[in-house]
CSV table of C-alpha atoms and ligand atoms in Angstrom, one decimal:
chain,number,residue,atom,x,y,z
A,3,MET,CA,-25.9,12.3,10.2
A,4,LYS,CA,-22.7,12.4,10.9
A,5,LEU,CA,-19.9,9.4,9.9
A,6,TYR,CA,-16.2,8.6,11.5
A,7,ILE,CA,-13.5,6.1,10.7
A,8,GLU,CA,-10.8,5.1,11.1
A,9,THR,CA,-8.6,3.9,8.7
A,10,LEU,CA,-4.9,1.4,9.3
A,11,GLY,CA,-2.9,-0.7,7.1
A,12,CYS,CA,-2.4,-0.4,3.6
A,13,ALA,CA,-3.6,1.8,0.5
A,14,MET,CA,-5.9,-0.5,0.1
A,15,ASN,CA,-7.6,-0.4,3.0
A,16,MET,CA,-7.2,3.5,2.4
A,17,ARG,CA,-8.8,2.7,-0.7
A,18,ASP,CA,-11.9,0.5,0.2
A,19,SER,CA,-12.4,4.3,3.0
A,20,GLU,CA,-12.5,6.1,0.3
A,21,HIS,CA,-15.6,3.6,-1.3
A,22,MET,CA,-17.0,3.1,1.9
A,23,ILE,CA,-17.2,7.3,3.2
A,24,ALA,CA,-18.3,8.0,-1.1
A,25,GLU,CA,-20.6,5.6,-0.6
A,26,LEU,CA,-22.7,6.6,2.9
A,27,ARG,CA,-22.0,10.0,1.5
A,28,SER,CA,-24.0,10.3,-1.7
A,29,LYS,CA,-27.0,6.7,-0.7
A,30,GLU,CA,-27.1,7.7,3.3
A,31,GLY,CA,-26.6,11.4,4.0
A,32,TYR,CA,-23.2,11.5,5.6
A,33,GLU,CA,-20.9,13.8,6.7
A,34,LEU,CA,-17.6,13.2,8.2
A,35,THR,CA,-16.6,14.0,10.7
A,36,HIS,CA,-13.0,13.6,12.6
A,37,GLU,CA,-14.7,13.5,16.9
A,38,ALA,CA,-16.1,10.6,17.6
A,39,GLN,CA,-18.0,12.1,20.6
A,40,GLU,CA,-20.0,13.1,17.7
A,41,ALA,CA,-20.0,10.5,15.1
A,42,ASP,CA,-23.4,8.8,15.0
A,43,LEU,CA,-21.3,6.5,13.1
A,44,ILE,CA,-17.9,4.9,13.8
A,45,LEU,CA,-15.9,2.2,11.5
A,46,ILE,CA,-13.0,0.7,12.1
A,47,ASN,CA,-11.6,0.0,9.7
A,48,THR,CA,-8.6,-3.0,10.5
A,49,CYS,CA,-4.7,-4.6,9.3
A,50,SER,CA,-3.7,-7.9,10.6
A,51,VAL,CA,-0.5,-8.0,8.8
A,52,ARG,CA,1.4,-7.8,12.6
A,53,GLU,CA,-0.5,-9.0,15.9
A,54,LYS,CA,-0.2,-5.4,17.7
A,55,PRO,CA,-2.0,-3.1,16.2
A,56,GLU,CA,-4.2,-6.6,16.1
A,57,ARG,CA,-4.8,-7.1,19.9
A,58,LYS,CA,-5.1,-3.5,20.6
A,59,LEU,CA,-8.6,-3.5,18.3
A,60,PHE,CA,-10.2,-4.7,21.2
A,61,SER,CA,-9.2,-1.6,24.0
A,62,GLU,CA,-10.0,0.8,21.3
A,63,ILE,CA,-12.9,-0.6,20.7
A,64,GLY,CA,-13.9,-0.1,24.2
A,65,GLN,CA,-13.1,3.9,24.2
A,66,PHE,CA,-15.6,4.3,20.9
A,67,ALA,CA,-18.3,2.3,23.1
A,68,LYS,CA,-17.4,4.8,26.8
A,69,ILE,CA,-18.0,8.0,24.5
A,70,LYS,CA,-20.5,6.9,21.5
A,71,LYS,CA,-23.3,8.7,21.8
A,72,PRO,CA,-26.4,8.0,22.2
A,73,GLY,CA,-28.2,5.0,20.2
A,74,ALA,CA,-24.6,5.6,17.4
A,75,LYS,CA,-23.2,2.1,15.8
A,76,ILE,CA,-19.8,0.7,15.6
A,77,GLY,CA,-18.8,-1.0,12.2
A,78,VAL,CA,-15.9,-3.4,12.8
A,79,CYS,CA,-14.2,-3.2,8.9
A,80,GLY,CA,-11.4,-4.9,7.0
A,81,CYS,CA,-8.7,-7.7,7.3
A,82,THR,CA,-9.4,-8.1,10.8
A,83,ALA,CA,-13.3,-8.4,10.6
A,84,SER,CA,-12.7,-10.8,7.1
A,85,HIS,CA,-10.1,-13.3,9.8
A,86,MET,CA,-12.4,-12.7,12.7
A,87,GLY,CA,-15.9,-12.2,11.7
A,88,GLU,CA,-19.0,-13.5,13.9
A,89,GLU,CA,-15.8,-13.4,17.0
A,90,ILE,CA,-15.3,-9.8,17.1
A,91,ILE,CA,-18.6,-9.2,18.1
A,92,LYS,CA,-19.0,-12.3,20.4
A,93,LYS,CA,-15.9,-10.3,22.4
A,94,ALA,CA,-17.3,-7.1,22.0
A,95,PRO,CA,-21.1,-6.6,22.3
A,96,SER,CA,-20.4,-3.0,22.2
A,97,VAL,CA,-19.7,-3.5,17.5
A,98,ASN,CA,-22.9,-3.3,15.8
A,99,PHE,CA,-21.6,-4.5,12.2
A,100,VAL,CA,-18.7,-6.4,11.0
A,101,LEU,CA,-17.2,-5.6,7.1
A,102,GLY,CA,-14.6,-8.4,5.4
A,103,ALA,CA,-12.3,-6.7,3.7
A,104,ARG,CA,-13.3,-8.5,0.7
A,105,ASN,CA,-17.2,-7.0,1.5
A,106,VAL,CA,-17.0,-3.9,1.7
A,107,SER,CA,-19.2,-2.3,-1.4
A,108,LYS,CA,-22.1,-4.0,0.8
A,109,ILE,CA,-21.7,-0.9,3.4
A,110,SER,CA,-25.0,0.9,3.2
A,111,GLU,CA,-26.9,-2.5,3.7
A,112,VAL,CA,-24.5,-3.5,6.7
A,113,ILE,CA,-25.1,-0.5,9.3
A,114,HIS,CA,-29.4,-1.1,8.6
A,115,LYS,CA,-29.1,-4.9,9.5
A,116,ASN,CA,-28.1,-5.5,12.8
A,117,LYS,CA,-25.8,-8.3,13.9
A,118,ALA,CA,-24.9,-7.8,11.6
A,119,VAL,CA,-21.2,-10.2,9.0
A,120,GLU,CA,-20.7,-10.1,6.0
A,121,VAL,CA,-17.0,-11.5,5.3
A,122,GLU,CA,-17.2,-14.3,1.6
A,123,LEU,CA,-14.4,-14.4,-0.1
A,124,ASP,CA,-15.7,-15.9,-2.7
A,125,TYR,CA,-18.3,-12.5,-3.4
A,126,ASP,CA,-18.2,-11.7,-6.5
A,127,ASP,CA,-16.6,-8.1,-5.9
A,128,SER,CA,-15.2,-7.3,-9.7
A,129,THR,CA,-18.4,-5.7,-10.4
A,130,TYR,CA,-15.8,-2.7,-8.1
A,131,VAL,CA,-18.6,-0.6,-8.2
A,132,PHE,CA,-16.4,2.8,-7.8
A,133,ASP,CA,-17.3,6.1,-6.6
A,134,ALA,CA,-17.0,8.9,-8.6
A,135,SER,CA,-18.7,11.3,-6.1
A,136,ARG,CA,-15.3,10.0,-3.7
A,137,ASN,CA,-13.2,13.9,-3.2
A,138,THR,CA,-9.9,12.7,-4.3
A,139,GLY,CA,-7.5,16.1,-5.4
A,140,VAL,CA,-5.1,15.9,-7.4
A,141,LYS,CA,-4.3,12.1,-6.4
A,142,ALA,CA,-6.6,8.9,-6.4
A,143,LEU,CA,-5.9,5.6,-5.2
A,144,LEU,CA,-7.2,2.9,-8.0
A,145,ASN,CA,-7.4,-0.9,-7.7
A,146,ILE,CA,-6.4,-2.9,-10.1
A,147,SER,CA,-7.0,-6.5,-9.3
A,148,ILE,CA,-7.7,-7.4,-5.6
A,149,GLY,CA,-7.5,-10.8,-3.0
A,150,CYS,CA,-3.7,-12.7,-3.5
A,151,ASP,CA,-2.9,-15.4,-5.0
A,152,LYS,CA,0.2,-16.1,-3.3
A,153,LYS,CA,1.2,-18.5,-0.5
A,154,CYS,CA,3.7,-16.6,1.5
A,155,ALA,CA,4.7,-18.7,4.3
A,156,TYR,CA,3.9,-15.4,6.6
A,157,CYS,CA,2.0,-13.4,5.3
A,158,ILE,CA,-2.2,-13.2,6.8
A,159,VAL,CA,-2.8,-11.3,3.4
A,160,PRO,CA,-4.7,-14.3,1.0
A,161,HIS,CA,-7.1,-15.3,3.9
A,162,THR,CA,-7.8,-11.8,4.4
A,163,ARG,CA,-8.4,-10.9,1.2
A,164,GLY,CA,-9.7,-13.6,-0.6
A,165,LYS,CA,-8.1,-15.3,-4.6
A,166,GLU,CA,-6.5,-12.9,-6.7
A,167,ILE,CA,-8.7,-10.8,-9.7
A,168,SER,CA,-8.9,-8.9,-11.8
A,169,ILE,CA,-11.4,-6.2,-12.8
A,170,PRO,CA,-12.1,-5.8,-16.3
A,171,SER,CA,-10.1,-3.2,-18.1
A,172,ASP,CA,-12.2,-1.5,-19.6
A,173,MET,CA,-14.0,-0.4,-16.3
A,174,ILE,CA,-10.4,0.4,-14.6
A,175,VAL,CA,-9.7,2.7,-17.4
A,176,SER,CA,-13.4,4.3,-17.9
A,177,GLU,CA,-13.0,5.3,-13.7
A,178,ALA,CA,-9.7,5.8,-14.5
A,179,ARG,CA,-11.0,9.0,-17.1
A,180,LYS,CA,-14.0,9.9,-14.7
A,181,LEU,CA,-10.7,10.4,-12.5
A,182,ALA,CA,-9.0,13.0,-15.0
A,183,GLN,CA,-12.3,14.9,-15.6
A,184,ASN,CA,-12.8,15.4,-12.0
A,185,GLY,CA,-9.5,16.8,-11.5
A,186,VAL,CA,-7.3,14.3,-10.8
A,187,LYS,CA,-3.5,13.9,-12.4
A,188,GLU,CA,-1.4,11.0,-10.7
A,189,LEU,CA,-2.7,7.6,-9.8
A,190,MET,CA,-1.9,4.5,-7.5
A,191,LEU,CA,-3.1,1.8,-9.3
A,192,LEU,CA,-3.1,-0.9,-6.8
A,193,GLY,CA,-3.1,-4.7,-6.2
A,194,GLN,CA,-1.6,-7.5,-4.0
A,195,ASN,CA,0.5,-8.1,-7.1
A,196,VAL,CA,0.0,-5.2,-9.1
A,197,ASN,CA,2.1,-7.0,-11.5
A,198,ASN,CA,0.9,-9.4,-12.1
A,199,TYR,CA,-2.8,-7.6,-14.1
A,200,GLY,CA,-4.7,-10.2,-15.9
A,201,VAL,CA,-4.0,-13.9,-14.9
A,202,ARG,CA,-7.1,-14.6,-13.6
A,203,PHE,CA,-10.9,-12.3,-14.4
A,204,SER,CA,-14.1,-12.8,-12.7
A,205,THR,CA,-15.8,-12.8,-17.3
A,206,LYS,CA,-14.8,-13.7,-19.9
A,207,HIS,CA,-12.2,-10.9,-20.8
A,208,LYS,CA,-9.6,-9.9,-23.4
A,209,ARG,CA,-5.5,-11.1,-23.1
A,210,ILE,CA,-3.9,-8.6,-21.2
A,211,ASN,CA,-0.7,-7.7,-18.7
A,212,PHE,CA,0.3,-5.4,-17.1
A,213,ALA,CA,2.3,-3.4,-18.9
A,214,ASP,CA,-0.7,-3.1,-21.5
A,215,LEU,CA,-2.6,-1.9,-19.0
A,216,LEU,CA,-0.1,0.8,-17.7
A,217,ARG,CA,0.0,1.1,-21.6
A,218,GLU,CA,-4.1,1.8,-21.9
A,219,ILE,CA,-4.1,4.2,-18.5
A,220,SER,CA,-0.9,6.3,-19.9
A,221,ASP,CA,-2.9,7.1,-23.1
A,222,ILE,CA,-5.7,8.8,-21.4
A,223,GLU,CA,-5.4,12.2,-21.5
A,224,GLY,CA,-5.2,14.4,-18.0
A,225,ILE,CA,-3.4,11.5,-16.0
A,226,GLN,CA,0.4,12.4,-15.9
A,227,ARG,CA,1.5,10.2,-13.6
A,228,ILE,CA,1.4,6.8,-12.5
A,229,ARG,CA,2.7,5.0,-9.5
A,230,PHE,CA,1.4,1.5,-8.6
A,231,THR,CA,1.9,-0.7,-5.6
A,232,SER,CA,2.0,-3.5,-5.3
A,233,PRO,CA,4.2,-5.3,-7.7
A,234,HIS,CA,6.1,-8.6,-7.4
A,235,PRO,CA,9.7,-9.4,-8.2
A,236,LEU,CA,9.2,-13.2,-9.0
A,237,HIS,CA,6.9,-11.1,-12.2
A,238,MET,CA,8.9,-8.9,-13.1
A,239,ASP,CA,9.8,-9.3,-16.1
A,240,ASP,CA,11.9,-7.4,-19.1
A,241,GLU,CA,8.4,-7.1,-20.4
A,242,PHE,CA,7.7,-5.1,-17.8
A,243,LEU,CA,10.2,-3.4,-16.7
A,244,GLU,CA,10.7,-1.6,-20.4
A,245,GLU,CA,7.6,-0.4,-20.2
A,246,PHE,CA,8.1,1.2,-16.6
A,247,ALA,CA,11.3,2.5,-18.1
A,248,THR,CA,10.3,3.8,-21.8
A,249,ASN,CA,6.5,4.5,-20.4
A,250,THR,CA,6.6,8.8,-19.8
A,251,LYS,CA,3.6,9.6,-17.4
A,252,VAL,CA,5.3,6.3,-15.4
A,253,CYS,CA,6.8,7.9,-12.4
A,254,LYS,CA,10.5,6.0,-12.7
A,255,SER,CA,10.4,5.1,-7.9
A,256,ILE,CA,8.6,1.6,-7.8
A,257,HIS,CA,8.4,-0.6,-4.4
A,258,MET,CA,10.1,-4.0,-5.5
A,259,PRO,CA,9.7,-5.5,-1.6
A,260,LEU,CA,12.3,-8.5,-1.0
A,261,GLN,CA,11.3,-9.6,3.4
A,262,SER,CA,15.1,-11.6,2.9
A,263,GLY,CA,17.6,-11.3,1.2
A,264,SER,CA,18.3,-14.9,1.4
A,265,SER,CA,17.9,-17.2,-0.8
A,266,ASN,CA,17.7,-19.8,1.8
A,267,ILE,CA,15.0,-18.0,3.6
A,268,LEU,CA,13.4,-16.6,0.3
A,269,LYS,CA,12.7,-20.4,-0.2
A,270,LYS,CA,10.5,-21.2,3.3
A,271,MET,CA,9.2,-18.4,2.4
A,272,ARG,CA,7.9,-19.6,-0.9
A,273,ARG,CA,9.3,-15.6,-2.4
A,274,GLY,CA,9.5,-17.7,-5.5
A,275,TYR,CA,12.3,-15.7,-6.4
A,276,ASN,CA,15.5,-16.1,-4.6
A,277,LYS,CA,19.0,-13.4,-5.1
A,278,GLU,CA,20.4,-13.3,-7.9
A,279,TRP,CA,16.7,-12.6,-9.2
A,280,TYR,CA,16.0,-10.3,-7.1
A,281,LEU,CA,19.6,-8.7,-7.5
A,282,ASN,CA,19.0,-9.1,-11.0
A,283,ARG,CA,15.8,-7.4,-11.8
A,284,VAL,CA,17.4,-4.3,-9.5
A,285,GLN,CA,20.7,-4.6,-12.2
A,286,LYS,CA,18.6,-4.4,-15.8
A,287,LEU,CA,15.9,-1.8,-13.9
A,288,GLN,CA,18.9,0.7,-12.6
A,289,SER,CA,20.3,0.2,-16.7
A,290,LEU,CA,17.8,1.5,-17.6
A,291,LEU,CA,17.1,4.1,-15.5
A,292,PRO,CA,20.2,4.7,-13.2
A,293,ASN,CA,17.9,7.8,-11.3
A,294,VAL,CA,15.1,4.9,-10.2
A,295,THR,CA,14.2,5.1,-6.3
A,296,ILE,CA,14.0,1.8,-5.0
A,297,GLY,CA,12.2,1.0,-1.8
A,298,THR,CA,11.4,-2.5,-0.7
A,299,ASP,CA,9.5,-4.4,2.7
A,300,ILE,CA,12.0,-6.9,5.2
A,301,ILE,CA,10.9,-9.4,7.2
A,302,VAL,CA,13.5,-10.0,9.7
A,303,GLY,CA,14.0,-13.0,12.6
A,304,PHE,CA,12.1,-14.3,10.2
A,305,PRO,CA,12.1,-19.1,11.4
A,306,GLY,CA,15.3,-19.6,11.2
A,307,GLU,CA,17.3,-16.8,9.9
A,308,SER,CA,20.7,-17.2,11.8
A,309,GLU,CA,23.8,-14.7,11.4
A,310,GLU,CA,23.9,-15.8,7.6
A,311,ASP,CA,21.2,-15.7,6.3
A,312,PHE,CA,20.7,-11.9,7.3
A,313,ASP,CA,23.8,-11.4,6.4
A,314,HIS,CA,23.1,-11.3,3.1
A,315,THR,CA,20.0,-8.9,3.6
A,316,MET,CA,22.3,-6.6,4.7
A,317,ASP,CA,23.8,-7.8,1.8
A,318,VAL,CA,21.3,-6.2,-0.6
A,319,LEU,CA,20.7,-3.1,2.0
A,320,GLN,CA,23.7,-2.3,-0.1
A,321,LYS,CA,23.6,-3.6,-3.5
A,322,VAL,CA,20.2,-1.9,-3.5
A,323,GLN,CA,21.1,1.4,-1.4
A,324,PHE,CA,16.9,1.7,-0.9
A,325,ASP,CA,16.1,4.8,-1.0
A,326,THR,CA,12.5,3.9,1.5
A,327,LEU,CA,12.4,0.8,3.8
A,328,TYR,CA,9.5,-0.8,5.5
A,329,SER,CA,11.3,-3.0,7.8
A,330,PHE,CA,9.5,-5.2,10.3
A,331,VAL,CA,9.9,-8.2,12.4
A,332,TYR,CA,8.2,-11.3,11.9
A,333,SER,CA,4.8,-12.4,13.9
A,334,PRO,CA,3.4,-15.0,13.9
A,335,ARG,CA,-0.7,-15.2,12.6
A,336,PRO,CA,-3.3,-17.2,12.7
A,337,HIS,CA,-4.3,-19.3,8.8
A,338,THR,CA,-0.5,-19.4,7.9
A,339,GLU,CA,2.1,-21.8,7.2
A,340,SER,CA,4.3,-20.0,8.9
A,341,HIS,CA,2.6,-19.8,12.1
A,342,LEU,CA,2.0,-24.0,12.0
A,343,TRP,CA,5.7,-24.2,12.6
A,344,GLY,CA,5.5,-23.1,16.2
A,345,ASP,CA,8.6,-22.6,18.0
A,346,GLU,CA,10.8,-24.7,15.9
A,347,GLY,CA,13.8,-22.7,13.9
A,348,ARG,CA,12.5,-19.2,16.6
A,349,VAL,CA,14.5,-16.1,16.5
A,350,PRO,CA,14.2,-15.2,20.0
A,351,SER,CA,12.7,-11.6,20.3
A,352,GLU,CA,16.5,-9.9,21.1
A,353,ILE,CA,17.9,-11.0,18.7
A,354,ALA,CA,15.6,-10.0,16.0
A,355,SER,CA,14.9,-6.5,17.2
A,356,ALA,CA,19.0,-6.4,17.5
A,357,ARG,CA,19.2,-6.7,13.8
A,358,LEU,CA,16.0,-4.7,12.9
A,359,SER,CA,18.4,-1.8,14.9
A,360,ARG,CA,21.2,-3.0,13.0
A,361,LEU,CA,19.6,-2.6,9.5
A,362,GLN,CA,17.7,0.8,10.3
A,363,ALA,CA,21.1,1.9,10.8
A,364,MET,CA,22.5,1.4,8.3
A,365,HIS,CA,19.8,2.7,6.3
A,366,ARG,CA,19.5,5.9,7.7
A,367,GLU,CA,23.5,5.7,6.7
A,368,ILE,CA,22.2,4.8,2.7
A,369,LEU,CA,19.8,7.8,2.9
A,370,THR,CA,22.2,10.0,4.4
A,371,LEU,CA,24.5,10.0,2.5
A,372,LYS,CA,21.8,9.8,-1.0
A,373,ALA,CA,20.4,13.0,0.3
A,374,LYS,CA,24.0,14.5,-0.1
A,375,LYS,CA,24.5,14.0,-3.9
A,376,GLU,CA,20.4,15.6,-4.1
A,377,ILE,CA,21.8,18.5,-4.0
A,378,GLY,CA,21.4,20.3,-7.3
A,379,ASN,CA,19.0,18.0,-8.8
A,380,THR,CA,16.2,19.4,-11.0
A,381,HIS,CA,12.7,17.7,-10.4
A,382,GLN,CA,9.7,17.6,-11.3
A,383,VAL,CA,7.3,18.3,-8.7
A,384,LEU,CA,3.9,17.2,-8.4
A,385,VAL,CA,2.4,20.2,-6.0
A,386,GLU,CA,0.3,18.6,-3.3
A,387,ASN,CA,0.4,21.2,-0.4
A,388,ILE,CA,0.5,25.5,-0.4
A,389,LYS,CA,0.3,27.2,2.8
A,390,GLU,CA,-0.5,30.2,2.1
A,391,THR,CA,0.0,32.1,5.1
A,392,GLY,CA,2.7,32.6,7.5
A,393,ASP,CA,5.9,30.8,7.0
A,394,VAL,CA,4.5,30.5,3.9
A,395,PHE,CA,5.0,27.3,0.9
A,396,SER,CA,4.2,25.1,-1.5
A,397,GLU,CA,4.6,21.3,-1.1
A,398,GLY,CA,4.7,17.6,-3.2
A,399,ARG,CA,6.7,15.0,-5.1
A,400,SER,CA,9.2,14.5,-7.7
A,401,ASP,CA,8.7,12.0,-11.0
A,402,ASN,CA,10.5,9.3,-8.3
A,403,GLY,CA,8.9,9.9,-5.2
A,404,LYS,CA,10.7,13.0,-3.2
A,405,LEU,CA,8.7,15.1,-1.3
A,406,ILE,CA,9.9,18.5,-1.9
A,407,LYS,CA,9.1,22.1,0.0
A,408,ILE,CA,9.7,25.2,-2.2
A,409,PRO,CA,9.5,27.8,1.4
A,410,ASP,CA,8.2,31.3,-0.1
A,411,GLU,CA,6.6,30.5,-3.0
A,412,VAL,CA,1.9,29.9,-3.7
A,413,PHE,CA,1.5,27.5,-6.7
A,414,LYS,CA,-1.6,25.3,-7.7
A,415,ILE,CA,-1.8,22.3,-6.2
A,416,GLY,CA,-1.9,20.2,-9.0
A,417,ASP,CA,0.7,22.1,-10.5
A,418,ILE,CA,4.2,20.4,-11.8
A,419,VAL,CA,6.6,22.8,-11.3
A,420,SER,CA,10.0,22.1,-12.6
A,421,VAL,CA,12.8,22.2,-8.7
A,422,LYS,CA,16.1,23.0,-8.0
A,423,VAL,CA,17.3,21.1,-4.6
A,424,ILE,CA,19.0,23.5,-2.5
A,425,HIS,CA,19.9,21.5,1.4
A,426,ASN,CA,19.1,19.3,3.0
A,427,GLU,CA,17.8,19.1,6.0
A,428,GLY,CA,17.8,15.9,7.9
A,429,GLY,CA,16.9,14.0,5.1
A,430,SER,CA,14.4,16.1,3.5
A,431,LEU,CA,14.1,18.0,0.8
A,432,ILE,CA,13.8,22.1,0.9
A,433,GLY,CA,14.0,22.7,-3.3
A,434,ARG,CA,14.0,26.7,-5.2
A,435,PRO,CA,11.5,26.7,-8.7
A,436,VAL,CA,13.4,27.0,-11.7
A,437,ILE,CA,12.3,29.5,-14.6
B,29,SAH,N1,2.0,-7.6,-1.3
B,29,SAH,C1,2.6,-7.3,-0.3
B,29,SAH,C2,3.0,-7.4,0.6
B,29,SAH,C3,2.0,-7.0,1.8
B,29,SAH,S1,1.8,-7.1,3.2
B,29,SAH,C4,4.0,-7.9,-0.8
B,29,SAH,O1,3.4,-9.2,-1.9
B,29,SAH,O2,5.1,-7.2,-0.9
B,29,SAH,C5,3.2,-5.4,3.0
B,29,SAH,C6,3.8,-6.3,4.5
B,29,SAH,O3,4.1,-6.4,6.2
B,29,SAH,C7,5.3,-7.1,3.2
B,29,SAH,O4,5.1,-7.1,2.6
B,29,SAH,C8,6.3,-7.7,4.7
B,29,SAH,O5,7.4,-6.8,5.1
B,29,SAH,C9,5.3,-7.3,6.2
B,29,SAH,N2,4.7,-8.7,6.8
B,29,SAH,C10,4.1,-9.7,6.3
B,29,SAH,N3,3.3,-10.0,7.1
B,29,SAH,C11,3.7,-10.8,7.8
B,29,SAH,C12,4.6,-10.9,9.6
B,29,SAH,N4,3.4,-12.7,9.5
B,29,SAH,N5,5.5,-10.6,10.4
B,29,SAH,C13,5.5,-9.7,9.6
B,29,SAH,N6,5.0,-8.7,8.5
B,29,SAH,C14,5.3,-8.6,7.9
B,30,SF4,FE1,0.7,-11.6,1.3
B,30,SF4,FE2,2.9,-12.5,0.3
B,30,SF4,FE3,0.2,-11.7,-1.2
B,30,SF4,FE4,2.3,-10.6,-0.8
B,30,SF4,S1,2.4,-11.6,-2.5
B,30,SF4,S2,0.2,-10.3,-0.2
B,30,SF4,S3,3.0,-10.8,1.2
B,30,SF4,S4,1.1,-13.2,0.6
B,31,F3S,FE1,-3.4,-4.1,4.1
B,31,F3S,FE2,-3.8,-5.1,6.0
B,31,F3S,FE3,-4.9,-5.9,5.5
B,31,F3S,S1,-0.9,-4.4,4.8
B,31,F3S,S2,-4.5,-6.0,3.1
B,31,F3S,S3,-5.0,-3.8,5.5
B,31,F3S,S4,-3.4,-7.2,6.8
């Protein structure tokens, strides 16, 4: 039996796809294929955070229905499955089942039930089945919490993933140990608000916060690097920042989703912090770790965003000098507060697009300057990719998240190599091993 799976959206969805692949492999004997035509089961793991990809879903289902083998099944999973449920089967009768983002561990049941719709949000997935058979290589994704309790005015995620529940720490630690025994060296801890860890468990649990969890995981032998996404700026208290700075296994690269630099817009977005708090946290972090790299997410054209509000966003971009930027034009989503505002405060799409272009242009300038400054720096690179024939090279990421290519050298995947940056090829860093 062959499985074709398409994964859209964030790291949470990537992990959920890994989970479904592992379950289907061990319980149902499926093997992965990259050709939808030869699959017995086609899964689309969807994202609904913005409107455009969601709109494309139905044309995609149509395409799959046309090319699939006779008798092959199509399943729609993930966030769009959660919020549209049965409507998906009504609109696209070729779909055999719908499985919500919170229900992925039911995959081997739903494939046997025609027209099943499993999208409950209170489904207690805290006994999250971590599957030992998943094939991860040197890096692995590991959920520490599911769902989100925040109510950011623009965001559909709380509606698709349900309330926030932390996964018991002993389960996380035992899974991390298992992964380490299977050769994993770098963990990416996942949750919508990782640094809110410990606020609610579904069973009785000792008091523990995210800094404690980082300490527990970093005691595991074999785990050499820990990353996490996404932390929330609101919960970046001193204890968290100090643990981040001093724990030697925690990589010095952090995602700090800004969304907007204007306190006025942040309030309308219900982010819970203002511009000053955000800049204060960045300052504290940079004073503890001058070489830390910071990434962010920004939404432009949120309802009511004036030119002055947008200037505050540009100001934060300049001040922080982000290393990575994911930027989006605001997209109204169902089941969100800002959707109810209708056209009130709507920013015309030409203005929003022009702002996005200005933001991205300034960020490109920042990156060019940063890449120049990188030359001569030495980093510890975890080798993730090698090419052994033709133009041989090794490639991997530094502790602070930079992708560095090492030409003419073939290391082993999983090696940690000391590399000096010698060249910057249009933003890509080229390095040489330091002996
Ligand atoms: N939990 C994370 C975000 C998850 S959603 C956090 O709090 O930052 C990923 C990103 O999608 C968000 O950071 C936001 O920038 C973007 N996003 C979410 N809803 C959006 C919308 N309605 N329109 C445009 N971008 C949106
Ligand atoms: Fe969405 Fe806000 Fe939750 Fe992030 S914190 S997932 S932006 S509601
Ligand atoms: Fe992730 Fe998209 Fe869902 S960003 S949480 S897959 S809506």
